[in-house]
Short mmCIF file of C-alpha atoms and ligand atoms in Angstrom, two decimals:
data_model
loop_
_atom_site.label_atom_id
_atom_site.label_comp_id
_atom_site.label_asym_id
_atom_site.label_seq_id
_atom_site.Cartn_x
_atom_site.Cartn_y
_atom_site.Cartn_z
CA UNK A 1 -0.31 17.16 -23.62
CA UNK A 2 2.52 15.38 -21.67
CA UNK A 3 5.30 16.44 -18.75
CA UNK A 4 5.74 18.78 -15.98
CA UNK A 5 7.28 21.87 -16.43
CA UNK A 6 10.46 19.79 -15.20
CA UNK A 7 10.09 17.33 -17.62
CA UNK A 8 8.83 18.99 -20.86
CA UNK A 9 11.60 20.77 -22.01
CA UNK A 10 13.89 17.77 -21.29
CA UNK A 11 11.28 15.71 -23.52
CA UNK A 12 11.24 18.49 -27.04
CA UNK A 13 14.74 18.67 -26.97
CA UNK A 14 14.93 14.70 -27.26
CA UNK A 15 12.47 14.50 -29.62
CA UNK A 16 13.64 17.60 -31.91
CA UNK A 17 17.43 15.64 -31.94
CA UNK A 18 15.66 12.26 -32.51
CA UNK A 19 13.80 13.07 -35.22
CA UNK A 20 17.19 15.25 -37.08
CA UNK A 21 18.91 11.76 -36.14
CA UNK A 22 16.43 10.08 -37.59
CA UNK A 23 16.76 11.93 -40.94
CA UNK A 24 20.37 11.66 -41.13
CA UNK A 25 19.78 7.44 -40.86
CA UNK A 26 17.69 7.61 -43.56
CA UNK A 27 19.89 9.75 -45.79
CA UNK A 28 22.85 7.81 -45.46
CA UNK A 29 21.39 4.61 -46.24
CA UNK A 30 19.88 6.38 -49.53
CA UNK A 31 22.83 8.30 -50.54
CA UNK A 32 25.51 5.63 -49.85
CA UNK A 33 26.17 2.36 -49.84
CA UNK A 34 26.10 1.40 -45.66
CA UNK A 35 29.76 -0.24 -44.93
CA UNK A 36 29.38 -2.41 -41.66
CA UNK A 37 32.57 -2.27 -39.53
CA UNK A 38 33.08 -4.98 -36.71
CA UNK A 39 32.87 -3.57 -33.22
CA UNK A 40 35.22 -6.82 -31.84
CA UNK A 41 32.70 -9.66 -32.64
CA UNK A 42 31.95 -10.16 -36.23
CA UNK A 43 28.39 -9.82 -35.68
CA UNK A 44 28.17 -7.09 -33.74
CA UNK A 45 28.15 -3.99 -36.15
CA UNK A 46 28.27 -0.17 -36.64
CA UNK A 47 28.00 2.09 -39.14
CA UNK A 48 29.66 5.28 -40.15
CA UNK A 49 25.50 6.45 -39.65
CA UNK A 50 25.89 5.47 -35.81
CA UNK A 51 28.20 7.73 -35.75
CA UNK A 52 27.02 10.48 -37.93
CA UNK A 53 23.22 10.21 -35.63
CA UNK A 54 25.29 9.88 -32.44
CA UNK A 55 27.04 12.88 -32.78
CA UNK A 56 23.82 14.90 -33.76
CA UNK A 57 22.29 14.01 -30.58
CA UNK A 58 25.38 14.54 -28.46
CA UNK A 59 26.11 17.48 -29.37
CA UNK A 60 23.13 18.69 -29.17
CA UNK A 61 22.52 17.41 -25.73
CA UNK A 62 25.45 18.88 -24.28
CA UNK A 63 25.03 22.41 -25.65
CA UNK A 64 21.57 22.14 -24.50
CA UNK A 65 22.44 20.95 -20.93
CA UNK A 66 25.75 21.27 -20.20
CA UNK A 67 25.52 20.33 -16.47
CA UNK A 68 23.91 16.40 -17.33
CA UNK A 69 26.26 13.64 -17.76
CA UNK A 70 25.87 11.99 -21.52
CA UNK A 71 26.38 8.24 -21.76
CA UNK A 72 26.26 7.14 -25.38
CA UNK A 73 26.84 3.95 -27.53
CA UNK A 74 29.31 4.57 -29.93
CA UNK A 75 31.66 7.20 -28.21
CA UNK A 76 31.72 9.68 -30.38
CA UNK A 77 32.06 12.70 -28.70
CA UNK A 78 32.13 11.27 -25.11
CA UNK A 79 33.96 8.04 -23.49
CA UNK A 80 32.38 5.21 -24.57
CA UNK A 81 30.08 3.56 -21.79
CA UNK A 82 31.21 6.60 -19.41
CA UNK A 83 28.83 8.98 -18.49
CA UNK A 84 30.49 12.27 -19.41
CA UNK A 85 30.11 13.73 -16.39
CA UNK A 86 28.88 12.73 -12.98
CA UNK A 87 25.26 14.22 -12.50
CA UNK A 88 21.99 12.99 -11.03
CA UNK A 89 20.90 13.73 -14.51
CA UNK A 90 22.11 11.49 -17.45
CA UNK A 91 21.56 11.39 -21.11
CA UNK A 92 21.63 8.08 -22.08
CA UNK A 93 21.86 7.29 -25.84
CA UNK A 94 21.48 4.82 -28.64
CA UNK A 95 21.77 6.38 -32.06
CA UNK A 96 21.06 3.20 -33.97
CA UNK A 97 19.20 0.47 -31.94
CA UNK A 98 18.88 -2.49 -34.60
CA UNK A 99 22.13 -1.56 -36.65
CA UNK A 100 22.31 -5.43 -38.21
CA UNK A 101 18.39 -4.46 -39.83
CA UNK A 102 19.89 -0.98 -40.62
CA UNK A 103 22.69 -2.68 -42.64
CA UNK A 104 20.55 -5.25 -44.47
CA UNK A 105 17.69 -2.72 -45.39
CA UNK A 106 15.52 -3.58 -42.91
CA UNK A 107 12.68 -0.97 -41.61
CA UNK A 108 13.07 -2.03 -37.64
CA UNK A 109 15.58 0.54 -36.32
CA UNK A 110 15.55 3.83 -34.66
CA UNK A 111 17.49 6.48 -32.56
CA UNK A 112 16.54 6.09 -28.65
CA UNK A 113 16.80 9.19 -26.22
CA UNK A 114 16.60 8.59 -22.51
CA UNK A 115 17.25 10.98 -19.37
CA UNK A 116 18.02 8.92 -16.19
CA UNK A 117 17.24 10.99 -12.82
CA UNK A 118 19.54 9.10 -10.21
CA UNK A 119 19.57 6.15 -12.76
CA UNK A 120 15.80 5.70 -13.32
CA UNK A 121 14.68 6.95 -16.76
CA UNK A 122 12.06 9.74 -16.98
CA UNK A 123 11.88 10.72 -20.20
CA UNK A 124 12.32 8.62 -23.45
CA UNK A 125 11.87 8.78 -26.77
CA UNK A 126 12.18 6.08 -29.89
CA UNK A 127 12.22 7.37 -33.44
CA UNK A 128 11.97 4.84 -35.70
CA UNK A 129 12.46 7.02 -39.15
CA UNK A 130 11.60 4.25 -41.78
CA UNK A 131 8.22 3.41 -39.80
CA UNK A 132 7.53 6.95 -39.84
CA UNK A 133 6.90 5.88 -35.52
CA UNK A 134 7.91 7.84 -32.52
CA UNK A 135 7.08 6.91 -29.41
CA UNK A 136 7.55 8.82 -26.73
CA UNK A 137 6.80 9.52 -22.67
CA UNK A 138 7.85 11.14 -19.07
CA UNK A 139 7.58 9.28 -15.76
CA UNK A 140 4.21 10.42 -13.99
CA UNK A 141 2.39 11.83 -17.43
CA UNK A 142 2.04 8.79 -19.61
CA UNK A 143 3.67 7.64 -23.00
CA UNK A 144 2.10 7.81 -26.91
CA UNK A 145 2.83 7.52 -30.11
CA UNK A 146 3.05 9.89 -32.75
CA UNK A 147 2.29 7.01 -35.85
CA UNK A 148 3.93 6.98 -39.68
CA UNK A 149 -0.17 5.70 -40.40
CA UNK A 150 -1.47 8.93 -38.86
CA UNK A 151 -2.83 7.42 -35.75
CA UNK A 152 -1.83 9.10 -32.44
CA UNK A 153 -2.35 7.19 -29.32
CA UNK A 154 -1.58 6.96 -25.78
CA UNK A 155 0.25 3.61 -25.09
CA UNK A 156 -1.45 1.07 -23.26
CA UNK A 157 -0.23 -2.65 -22.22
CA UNK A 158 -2.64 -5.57 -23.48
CA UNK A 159 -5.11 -7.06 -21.48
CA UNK A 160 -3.93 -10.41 -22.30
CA UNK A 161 -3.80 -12.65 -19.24
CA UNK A 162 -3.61 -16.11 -20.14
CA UNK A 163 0.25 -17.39 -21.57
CA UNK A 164 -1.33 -19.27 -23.81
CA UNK A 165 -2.77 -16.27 -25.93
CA UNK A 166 0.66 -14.34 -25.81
CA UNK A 167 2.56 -13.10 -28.33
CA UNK A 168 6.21 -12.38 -27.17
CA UNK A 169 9.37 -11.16 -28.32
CA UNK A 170 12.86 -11.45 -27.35
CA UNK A 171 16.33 -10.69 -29.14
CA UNK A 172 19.78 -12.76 -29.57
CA UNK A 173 22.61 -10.85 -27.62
CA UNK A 174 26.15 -10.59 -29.62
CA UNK A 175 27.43 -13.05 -26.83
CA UNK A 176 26.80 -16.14 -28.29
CA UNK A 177 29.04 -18.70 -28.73
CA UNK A 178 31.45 -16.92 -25.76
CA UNK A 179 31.59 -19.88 -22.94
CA UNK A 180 29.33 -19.66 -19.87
CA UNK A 181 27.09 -17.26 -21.91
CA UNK A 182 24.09 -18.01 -21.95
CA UNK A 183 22.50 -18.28 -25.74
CA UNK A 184 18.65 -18.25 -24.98
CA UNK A 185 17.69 -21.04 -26.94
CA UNK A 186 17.13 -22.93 -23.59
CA UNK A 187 14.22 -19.80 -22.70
CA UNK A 188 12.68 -19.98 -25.84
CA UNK A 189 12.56 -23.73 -25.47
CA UNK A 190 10.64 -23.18 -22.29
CA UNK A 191 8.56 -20.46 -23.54
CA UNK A 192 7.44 -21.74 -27.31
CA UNK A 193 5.56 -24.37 -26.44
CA UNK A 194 3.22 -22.55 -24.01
CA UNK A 195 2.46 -18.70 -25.88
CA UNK A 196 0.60 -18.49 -28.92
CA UNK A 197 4.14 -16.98 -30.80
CA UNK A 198 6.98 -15.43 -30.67
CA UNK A 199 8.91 -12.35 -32.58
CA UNK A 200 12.86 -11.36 -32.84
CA UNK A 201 12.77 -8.10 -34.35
CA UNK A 202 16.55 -6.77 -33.61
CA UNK A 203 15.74 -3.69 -32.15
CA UNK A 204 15.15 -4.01 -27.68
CA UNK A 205 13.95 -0.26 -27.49
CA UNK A 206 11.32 -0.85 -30.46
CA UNK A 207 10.54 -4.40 -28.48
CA UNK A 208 9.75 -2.42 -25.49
CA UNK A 209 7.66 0.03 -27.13
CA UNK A 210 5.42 -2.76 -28.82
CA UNK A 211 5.05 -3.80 -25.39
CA UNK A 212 4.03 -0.61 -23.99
CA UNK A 213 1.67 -0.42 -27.00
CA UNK A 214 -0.06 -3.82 -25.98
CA UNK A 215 1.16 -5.24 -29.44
CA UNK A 216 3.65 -7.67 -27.59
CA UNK A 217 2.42 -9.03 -23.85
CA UNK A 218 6.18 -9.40 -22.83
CA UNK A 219 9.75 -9.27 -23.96
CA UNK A 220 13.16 -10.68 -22.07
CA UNK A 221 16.55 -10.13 -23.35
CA UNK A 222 19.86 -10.73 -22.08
CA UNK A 223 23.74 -8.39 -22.13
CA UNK A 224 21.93 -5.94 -22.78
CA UNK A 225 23.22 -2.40 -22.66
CA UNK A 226 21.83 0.70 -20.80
CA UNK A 227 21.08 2.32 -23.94
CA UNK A 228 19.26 -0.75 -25.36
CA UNK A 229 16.41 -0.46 -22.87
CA UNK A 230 16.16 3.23 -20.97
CA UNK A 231 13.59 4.90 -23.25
CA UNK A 232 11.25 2.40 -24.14
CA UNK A 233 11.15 1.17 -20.15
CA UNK A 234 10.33 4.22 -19.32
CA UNK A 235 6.61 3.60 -21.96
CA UNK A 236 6.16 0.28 -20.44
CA UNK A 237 6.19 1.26 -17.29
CA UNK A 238 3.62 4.74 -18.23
CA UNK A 239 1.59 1.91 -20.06
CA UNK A 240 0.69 0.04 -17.07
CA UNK A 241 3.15 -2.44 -17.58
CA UNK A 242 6.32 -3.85 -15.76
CA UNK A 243 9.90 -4.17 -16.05
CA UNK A 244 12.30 -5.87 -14.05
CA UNK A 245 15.27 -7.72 -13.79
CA UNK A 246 15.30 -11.71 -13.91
CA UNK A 247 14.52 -12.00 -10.52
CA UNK A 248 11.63 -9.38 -10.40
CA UNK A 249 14.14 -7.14 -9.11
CA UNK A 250 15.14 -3.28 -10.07
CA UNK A 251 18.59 -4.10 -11.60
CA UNK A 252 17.38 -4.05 -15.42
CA UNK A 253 19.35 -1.35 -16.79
CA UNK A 254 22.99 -1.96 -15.90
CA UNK A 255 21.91 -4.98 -14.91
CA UNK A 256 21.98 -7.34 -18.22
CA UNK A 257 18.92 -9.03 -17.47
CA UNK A 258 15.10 -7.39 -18.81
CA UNK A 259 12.26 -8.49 -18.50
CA UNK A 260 8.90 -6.34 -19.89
CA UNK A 261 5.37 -7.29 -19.51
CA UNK A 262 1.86 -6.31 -19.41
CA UNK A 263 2.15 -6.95 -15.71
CA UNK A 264 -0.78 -9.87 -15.98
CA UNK A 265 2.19 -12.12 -17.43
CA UNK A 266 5.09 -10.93 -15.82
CA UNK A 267 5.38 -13.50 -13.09
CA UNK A 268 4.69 -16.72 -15.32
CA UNK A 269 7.17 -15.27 -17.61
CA UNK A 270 9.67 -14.85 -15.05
CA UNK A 271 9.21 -18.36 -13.84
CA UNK A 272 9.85 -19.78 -17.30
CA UNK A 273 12.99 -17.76 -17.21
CA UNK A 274 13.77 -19.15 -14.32
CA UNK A 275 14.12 -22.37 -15.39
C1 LIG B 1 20.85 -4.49 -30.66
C2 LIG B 1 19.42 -4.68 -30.22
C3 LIG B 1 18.92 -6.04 -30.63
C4 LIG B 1 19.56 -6.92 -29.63
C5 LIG B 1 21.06 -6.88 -29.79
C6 LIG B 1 21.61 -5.45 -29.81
P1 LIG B 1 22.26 -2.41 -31.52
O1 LIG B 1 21.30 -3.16 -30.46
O2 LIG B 1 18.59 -3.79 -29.91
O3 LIG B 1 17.53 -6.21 -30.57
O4 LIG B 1 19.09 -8.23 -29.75
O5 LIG B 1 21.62 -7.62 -28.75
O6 LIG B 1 21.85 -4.95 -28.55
O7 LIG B 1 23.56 -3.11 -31.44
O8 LIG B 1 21.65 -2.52 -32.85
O9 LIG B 1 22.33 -1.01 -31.00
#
């Protein structure tokens, strides 16, 4: 159905490790009792399940292509934020994208799988094990979901094309109360007033999907991390959709700064940001 014969094999080996991730999340959290650790901040949190999924999906990655760099969240098994090897291929990795819902027994988390060629994502996949959900997609051959409610689909941004009728979404960074950061309650006080709503559902990659699905119309989020936003750019983009930076530009991935539309919307959006 989806992917060259570059592409493919790249894409069932992410999928086959997200989904034995994905099972390992959800046994943890019903066989133990989920201890949150600190990473530095007091809010920002992982698990010993981060690192349990992470190194499932590591490892597995690296037998499976031993000549692609790895970059990964936690660290387990490679330097953390440090590709593990200089390639034109990379691996880049979130085990547990919405640990804080993971923690409180929330359903809006999942393991996200991306391969960067020349850091652009090409393949991605988000497994979000309590929804059941994965979505998944490589550059050129489109992006779908594979639904917990039975429903398979290929993803497709919304039509929407008035501000007015949008329904958004955006996320609060762990930089917060750090000075010079910025918080984003001065974006969402430009942005309430003129969408129809707006959602915070503590997981970017699942954000990004929902936008790729045409559920959301856009998305914007700030200090965010490679591994927060490879795979489910890569949907958006299959979907019809855009992602930039802040400025429009091509620096979203190392660049802190994303910005994920149904295209109609992205320059009104980016305006508001703007200001
Ligand atoms: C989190 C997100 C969340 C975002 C946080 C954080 P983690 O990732 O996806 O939506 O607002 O800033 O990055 O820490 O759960 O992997």
């Amino acid at each position: 159905m989806i992917g060259t014969p570059d592409l493919l094999p790249f894409l069932q080996t992410a999928r086959a490790l997200a989904q034995q991730a994905g099972d390992e999340l959800l046994r943890f959290r019903r066989d133990h009792v989920v201890r949150a650790e600190s990473k530095g901040r007091r809010r920002e949190l992982v698990t010993a399940a981060d690192r349990a999924a992470e190194r499932i999906v590591v490892q597995g990655l690296l037998a499976a292509f031993p000549d692609h760099g790895v970059l990964a969240e936690e660290g387990v098994l490679t330097t953390q934020g440090v590709a593990s090897k200089q390639s034109d291929w990379t691996w880049i990795v979130d085990p547990l994208d919405g640990t804080t819902n993971y923690v409180h027994g929330l359903v809006h988390f999942a393991v996200a799988i991306a391969l960067a060629f020349r850091n652009e994502p090409v393949v991605g996949v988000v497994h979000a094990p309590a929804l059941g959900d994965t979505f998944f997609g490589a550059k050129g051959h489109g992006a779908f979901r594979s639904g917990g409610d039975g429903v398979q689909q290929r993803l497709a941004v919304s039509p929407t094309d008035e501000f007015a009728d949008a329904l958004l979404a955006t996320g609060f960074s762990y930089n917060r109360n750090e000075p010079g950061r910025d918080d984003n309650t001065g974006h969402i006080r430009a942005i309430l007033p003129h969408c129809r709503d707006l959602r915070r559902l503590g997981s970017a990659e699942l954000d990004l999907c929902y936008v790729a699905a045409g559920v959301y119309d856009g998305y914007w989020e700030r200090y965010l991390a490679p591994y927060d936003v490879a795979a489910g750019a890569v949907f958006v983009r299959e979907a019809g959709g855009r992602v930039t930076d802040w400025k429009g530009g091509e620096d979203w991935l190392f660049g802190e700064q994303v910005c994920a539309t149904n295209g109609r919307l992205h320059s009104e959006l980016l305006q508001k940001l703007a200001t």
